[in-house]
Amino acid sequence: MTQKTIDRRFCIAPMLDWTDTHCRGFHRLLTRQAVLYTEMVTTGALIYGDVERHLRFGPTEHPVALQLGGSDPADLARCSKLAQDYGYDEVNLNVGCPSDRVQSGRFGACLMAEPGLVAECTAAMRRAVTIPVTVKCRIGIDQQDDYADLQRFVTTVADSGVSTFIVHARKAWLD
């Protein structure tokens, strides 16, 4: 499978409870090149739930990325493979969501405190697929919010082979 080049100059971020296939179809009417993202789908929802409901999208939505939430490398690899098999152009690990519910599941922004684990996750994801694996993160969390913290996080995760980081340019308060 040859990898398509994805133009990332303009991306449309997902919105909780809004970004379904119909919303992405509308976004595609506004721009033909923007990368569109799904809402964050947890690994548990894909492994134990209705895969078709979570992963279906229309042919006009390309380029489209599946945004995953999780922290188990094997589960993330399995779900990344599902994304590739369904025809997604990219899989994105969400390390930016600050919600309490997400934190209690040990995924989202709380993972910024564990760059080694994120690197393990993305390495497993990359081994499972040939499509790009990207990471969405914040500029920092709680008191870990200076440039050196972000640089340390990105450097550690980049060592796993991730070359694209989508940075939500505000910090996440988790406390």
PDB file of C-alpha atoms in Angstrom:
ATOM      1  CA  MET A   1       0.000   0.000   0.000  1.00  0.00           C
ATOM      2  CA  THR A   2       1.486   3.332  -0.999  1.00  0.00           C
ATOM      3  CA  GLN A   3       1.055   6.122   1.459  1.00  0.00           C
ATOM      4  CA  LYS A   4      -0.808   9.204   0.271  1.00  0.00           C
ATOM      5  CA  THR A   5       0.616  12.587   1.111  1.00  0.00           C
ATOM      6  CA  ILE A   6      -1.728  14.438   3.439  1.00  0.00           C
ATOM      7  CA  ASP A   7      -1.822  18.218   3.243  1.00  0.00           C
ATOM      8  CA  ARG A   8      -2.003  19.381   6.870  1.00  0.00           C
ATOM      9  CA  ARG A   9      -2.116  23.120   6.314  1.00  0.00           C
ATOM     10  CA  PHE A  10      -5.761  23.074   7.326  1.00  0.00           C
ATOM     11  CA  CYS A  11      -7.439  20.534   9.601  1.00  0.00           C
ATOM     12  CA  ILE A  12     -10.910  20.522  11.123  1.00  0.00           C
ATOM     13  CA  ALA A  13     -10.887  19.360  14.723  1.00  0.00           C
ATOM     14  CA  PRO A  14     -13.648  17.100  16.025  1.00  0.00           C
ATOM     15  CA  MET A  15     -16.391  18.379  18.316  1.00  0.00           C
ATOM     16  CA  LEU A  16     -17.898  16.070  20.934  1.00  0.00           C
ATOM     17  CA  ASP A  17     -21.457  15.006  20.087  1.00  0.00           C
ATOM     18  CA  TRP A  18     -21.336  16.764  16.696  1.00  0.00           C
ATOM     19  CA  THR A  19     -18.639  15.298  14.497  1.00  0.00           C
ATOM     20  CA  ASP A  20     -20.327  12.381  12.798  1.00  0.00           C
ATOM     21  CA  THR A  21     -20.280  11.409   9.138  1.00  0.00           C
ATOM     22  CA  HIS A  22     -22.946  14.025   8.330  1.00  0.00           C
ATOM     23  CA  CYS A  23     -20.967  16.833   9.979  1.00  0.00           C
ATOM     24  CA  ARG A  24     -17.802  15.755   8.161  1.00  0.00           C
ATOM     25  CA  GLY A  25     -19.771  15.686   4.902  1.00  0.00           C
ATOM     26  CA  PHE A  26     -20.781  19.298   5.533  1.00  0.00           C
ATOM     27  CA  HIS A  27     -17.181  20.233   6.334  1.00  0.00           C
ATOM     28  CA  ARG A  28     -16.081  18.633   3.093  1.00  0.00           C
ATOM     29  CA  LEU A  29     -18.448  20.960   1.226  1.00  0.00           C
ATOM     30  CA  LEU A  30     -16.545  23.887   2.760  1.00  0.00           C
ATOM     31  CA  THR A  31     -13.101  22.592   1.849  1.00  0.00           C
ATOM     32  CA  ARG A  32     -11.895  19.718  -0.293  1.00  0.00           C
ATOM     33  CA  GLN A  33      -8.399  19.396   1.169  1.00  0.00           C
ATOM     34  CA  ALA A  34      -8.764  19.756   4.947  1.00  0.00           C
ATOM     35  CA  VAL A  35      -8.036  16.730   7.091  1.00  0.00           C
ATOM     36  CA  LEU A  36     -11.241  15.728   8.864  1.00  0.00           C
ATOM     37  CA  TYR A  37     -11.227  13.864  12.174  1.00  0.00           C
ATOM     38  CA  THR A  38     -13.692  11.592  13.876  1.00  0.00           C
ATOM     39  CA  GLU A  39     -14.685  12.240  17.447  1.00  0.00           C
ATOM     40  CA  MET A  40     -12.417  10.382  19.821  1.00  0.00           C
ATOM     41  CA  VAL A  41     -13.378   6.701  19.813  1.00  0.00           C
ATOM     42  CA  THR A  42     -12.090   4.622  22.702  1.00  0.00           C
ATOM     43  CA  THR A  43     -10.350   1.338  22.119  1.00  0.00           C
ATOM     44  CA  GLY A  44     -12.983  -0.313  24.311  1.00  0.00           C
ATOM     45  CA  ALA A  45     -15.787   0.985  22.092  1.00  0.00           C
ATOM     46  CA  LEU A  46     -14.141  -0.624  19.064  1.00  0.00           C
ATOM     47  CA  ILE A  47     -13.069  -3.867  20.717  1.00  0.00           C
ATOM     48  CA  TYR A  48     -16.332  -4.510  22.578  1.00  0.00           C
ATOM     49  CA  GLY A  49     -18.826  -2.350  20.671  1.00  0.00           C
ATOM     50  CA  ASP A  50     -20.320  -1.826  17.232  1.00  0.00           C
ATOM     51  CA  VAL A  51     -17.273  -1.355  15.004  1.00  0.00           C
ATOM     52  CA  GLU A  52     -19.316  -0.505  11.909  1.00  0.00           C
ATOM     53  CA  ARG A  53     -21.229   2.250  13.715  1.00  0.00           C
ATOM     54  CA  HIS A  54     -18.026   3.824  15.026  1.00  0.00           C
ATOM     55  CA  LEU A  55     -15.899   3.527  11.893  1.00  0.00           C
ATOM     56  CA  ARG A  56     -18.197   4.086   8.926  1.00  0.00           C
ATOM     57  CA  PHE A  57     -17.643   7.177   6.839  1.00  0.00           C
ATOM     58  CA  GLY A  58     -18.468   8.337   3.329  1.00  0.00           C
ATOM     59  CA  PRO A  59     -16.151   8.264   0.324  1.00  0.00           C
ATOM     60  CA  THR A  60     -16.165  12.072   0.033  1.00  0.00           C
ATOM     61  CA  GLU A  61     -14.732  12.490   3.545  1.00  0.00           C
ATOM     62  CA  HIS A  62     -11.122  11.728   2.532  1.00  0.00           C
ATOM     63  CA  PRO A  63      -8.660  12.646   3.870  1.00  0.00           C
ATOM     64  CA  VAL A  64     -10.124  11.457   7.165  1.00  0.00           C
ATOM     65  CA  ALA A  65      -8.420  10.433  10.404  1.00  0.00           C
ATOM     66  CA  LEU A  66      -9.706   8.172  13.152  1.00  0.00           C
ATOM     67  CA  GLN A  67      -8.978   9.695  16.551  1.00  0.00           C
ATOM     68  CA  LEU A  68      -8.406   7.003  19.188  1.00  0.00           C
ATOM     69  CA  GLY A  69      -8.496   7.175  22.965  1.00  0.00           C
ATOM     70  CA  GLY A  70      -6.681   4.562  24.999  1.00  0.00           C
ATOM     71  CA  SER A  71      -3.446   3.701  26.753  1.00  0.00           C
ATOM     72  CA  ASP A  72      -2.905  -0.006  26.126  1.00  0.00           C
ATOM     73  CA  PRO A  73      -0.396  -0.495  23.296  1.00  0.00           C
ATOM     74  CA  ALA A  74      -1.897  -3.812  22.118  1.00  0.00           C
ATOM     75  CA  ASP A  75      -5.444  -2.427  22.069  1.00  0.00           C
ATOM     76  CA  LEU A  76      -4.339   0.712  20.231  1.00  0.00           C
ATOM     77  CA  ALA A  77      -2.459  -1.396  17.667  1.00  0.00           C
ATOM     78  CA  ARG A  78      -5.542  -3.572  17.131  1.00  0.00           C
ATOM     79  CA  CYS A  79      -7.790  -0.538  16.684  1.00  0.00           C
ATOM     80  CA  SER A  80      -5.289   1.169  14.380  1.00  0.00           C
ATOM     81  CA  LYS A  81      -5.398  -1.912  12.153  1.00  0.00           C
ATOM     82  CA  LEU A  82      -9.201  -1.680  12.110  1.00  0.00           C
ATOM     83  CA  ALA A  83      -8.903   1.966  11.039  1.00  0.00           C
ATOM     84  CA  GLN A  84      -6.573   1.070   8.201  1.00  0.00           C
ATOM     85  CA  ASP A  85      -8.802  -1.828   7.130  1.00  0.00           C
ATOM     86  CA  TYR A  86     -11.791   0.540   7.019  1.00  0.00           C
ATOM     87  CA  GLY A  87      -9.872   2.908   4.728  1.00  0.00           C
ATOM     88  CA  TYR A  88      -8.880   5.732   7.074  1.00  0.00           C
ATOM     89  CA  ASP A  89      -6.016   7.900   5.859  1.00  0.00           C
ATOM     90  CA  GLU A  90      -4.503   8.394   9.320  1.00  0.00           C
ATOM     91  CA  VAL A  91      -4.926   7.313  12.915  1.00  0.00           C
ATOM     92  CA  ASN A  92      -4.540   9.933  15.644  1.00  0.00           C
ATOM     93  CA  LEU A  93      -3.923   9.237  19.330  1.00  0.00           C
ATOM     94  CA  ASN A  94      -5.762  11.740  21.515  1.00  0.00           C
ATOM     95  CA  VAL A  95      -3.457  12.903  24.303  1.00  0.00           C
ATOM     96  CA  GLY A  96      -5.308  16.187  24.709  1.00  0.00           C
ATOM     97  CA  CYS A  97      -8.773  15.562  26.158  1.00  0.00           C
ATOM     98  CA  PRO A  98      -8.936  16.801  29.783  1.00  0.00           C
ATOM     99  CA  SER A  99     -12.356  15.443  30.835  1.00  0.00           C
ATOM    100  CA  ASP A 100     -12.677  13.660  34.175  1.00  0.00           C
ATOM    101  CA  ARG A 101     -14.301  10.653  32.503  1.00  0.00           C
ATOM    102  CA  VAL A 102     -11.402  10.327  30.071  1.00  0.00           C
ATOM    103  CA  GLN A 103      -8.821  10.692  32.864  1.00  0.00           C
ATOM    104  CA  SER A 104     -10.495   7.940  34.892  1.00  0.00           C
ATOM    105  CA  GLY A 105      -9.994   5.644  31.891  1.00  0.00           C
ATOM    106  CA  ARG A 106      -6.300   6.620  31.783  1.00  0.00           C
ATOM    107  CA  PHE A 107      -6.325   8.248  28.390  1.00  0.00           C
ATOM    108  CA  GLY A 108      -6.473  11.754  26.988  1.00  0.00           C
ATOM    109  CA  ALA A 109      -4.448  14.646  28.411  1.00  0.00           C
ATOM    110  CA  CYS A 110      -3.368  12.783  31.553  1.00  0.00           C
ATOM    111  CA  LEU A 111      -1.055  10.742  29.300  1.00  0.00           C
ATOM    112  CA  MET A 112       1.101  13.822  28.757  1.00  0.00           C
ATOM    113  CA  ALA A 113       2.531  13.005  32.199  1.00  0.00           C
ATOM    114  CA  GLU A 114       3.650   9.618  30.800  1.00  0.00           C
ATOM    115  CA  PRO A 115       5.532  10.268  27.550  1.00  0.00           C
ATOM    116  CA  GLY A 116       7.229   6.860  27.746  1.00  0.00           C
ATOM    117  CA  LEU A 117       3.857   5.106  27.738  1.00  0.00           C
ATOM    118  CA  VAL A 118       2.641   7.286  24.862  1.00  0.00           C
ATOM    119  CA  ALA A 119       5.791   6.326  22.924  1.00  0.00           C
ATOM    120  CA  GLU A 120       5.092   2.624  23.602  1.00  0.00           C
ATOM    121  CA  CYS A 121       1.531   3.101  22.369  1.00  0.00           C
ATOM    122  CA  THR A 122       2.498   4.920  19.192  1.00  0.00           C
ATOM    123  CA  ALA A 123       5.294   2.442  18.452  1.00  0.00           C
ATOM    124  CA  ALA A 124       2.770  -0.417  18.666  1.00  0.00           C
ATOM    125  CA  MET A 125       0.333   1.507  16.478  1.00  0.00           C
ATOM    126  CA  ARG A 126       3.011   2.184  13.865  1.00  0.00           C
ATOM    127  CA  ARG A 127       4.021  -1.482  13.776  1.00  0.00           C
ATOM    128  CA  ALA A 128       0.387  -2.433  13.079  1.00  0.00           C
ATOM    129  CA  VAL A 129      -0.300  -0.072  10.154  1.00  0.00           C
ATOM    130  CA  THR A 130       1.213   1.628   7.144  1.00  0.00           C
ATOM    131  CA  ILE A 131      -0.975   4.762   7.381  1.00  0.00           C
ATOM    132  CA  PRO A 132       0.379   7.726   9.367  1.00  0.00           C
ATOM    133  CA  VAL A 133       0.096   7.654  13.158  1.00  0.00           C
ATOM    134  CA  THR A 134      -0.198  11.142  14.665  1.00  0.00           C
ATOM    135  CA  VAL A 135      -0.650  12.536  18.173  1.00  0.00           C
ATOM    136  CA  LYS A 136      -2.944  15.299  19.391  1.00  0.00           C
ATOM    137  CA  CYS A 137      -1.674  16.909  22.594  1.00  0.00           C
ATOM    138  CA  ARG A 138      -1.860  20.121  24.604  1.00  0.00           C
ATOM    139  CA  ILE A 139       0.933  22.616  25.271  1.00  0.00           C
ATOM    140  CA  GLY A 140       1.038  21.226  28.795  1.00  0.00           C
ATOM    141  CA  ILE A 141      -0.872  19.951  31.793  1.00  0.00           C
ATOM    142  CA  ASP A 142      -1.243  21.436  35.257  1.00  0.00           C
ATOM    143  CA  GLN A 143       2.215  22.567  36.396  1.00  0.00           C
ATOM    144  CA  GLN A 144       4.019  20.831  33.507  1.00  0.00           C
ATOM    145  CA  ASP A 145       3.442  23.672  31.111  1.00  0.00           C
ATOM    146  CA  ASP A 146       6.724  25.240  30.106  1.00  0.00           C
ATOM    147  CA  TYR A 147       8.346  24.806  26.727  1.00  0.00           C
ATOM    148  CA  ALA A 148      10.884  22.293  28.074  1.00  0.00           C
ATOM    149  CA  ASP A 149       8.051  19.997  29.238  1.00  0.00           C
ATOM    150  CA  LEU A 150       6.388  20.049  25.816  1.00  0.00           C
ATOM    151  CA  GLN A 151       9.724  19.578  24.083  1.00  0.00           C
ATOM    152  CA  ARG A 152      10.529  16.578  26.313  1.00  0.00           C
ATOM    153  CA  PHE A 153       7.124  15.026  25.574  1.00  0.00           C
ATOM    154  CA  VAL A 154       7.391  15.537  21.805  1.00  0.00           C
ATOM    155  CA  THR A 155      11.003  14.309  21.663  1.00  0.00           C
ATOM    156  CA  THR A 156      10.186  11.129  23.601  1.00  0.00           C
ATOM    157  CA  VAL A 157       7.144  10.316  21.481  1.00  0.00           C
ATOM    158  CA  ALA A 158       8.892  11.277  18.228  1.00  0.00           C
ATOM    159  CA  ASP A 159      11.554   8.678  19.023  1.00  0.00           C
ATOM    160  CA  SER A 160       8.814   6.060  18.441  1.00  0.00           C
ATOM    161  CA  GLY A 161       8.532   7.261  14.856  1.00  0.00           C
ATOM    162  CA  VAL A 162       5.703   9.776  15.111  1.00  0.00           C
ATOM    163  CA  SER A 163       6.504  12.824  13.015  1.00  0.00           C
ATOM    164  CA  THR A 164       3.244  14.775  13.233  1.00  0.00           C
ATOM    165  CA  PHE A 165       1.864  16.365  16.386  1.00  0.00           C
ATOM    166  CA  ILE A 166      -1.369  18.327  16.384  1.00  0.00           C
ATOM    167  CA  VAL A 167      -1.048  20.740  19.306  1.00  0.00           C
ATOM    168  CA  HIS A 168      -4.106  22.232  20.979  1.00  0.00           C
ATOM    169  CA  ALA A 169      -2.501  25.513  21.974  1.00  0.00           C
ATOM    170  CA  ARG A 170      -3.680  25.728  25.563  1.00  0.00           C
ATOM    171  CA  LYS A 171      -2.884  23.731  28.616  1.00  0.00           C
ATOM    172  CA  ALA A 172      -5.171  21.167  30.196  1.00  0.00           C
ATOM    173  CA  TRP A 173      -6.044  21.535  33.863  1.00  0.00           C
ATOM    174  CA  LEU A 174      -6.429  18.049  35.309  1.00  0.00           C
ATOM    175  CA  ASP A 175      -6.458  18.805  39.043  1.00  0.00           C
TER     176      ASP A 175
END
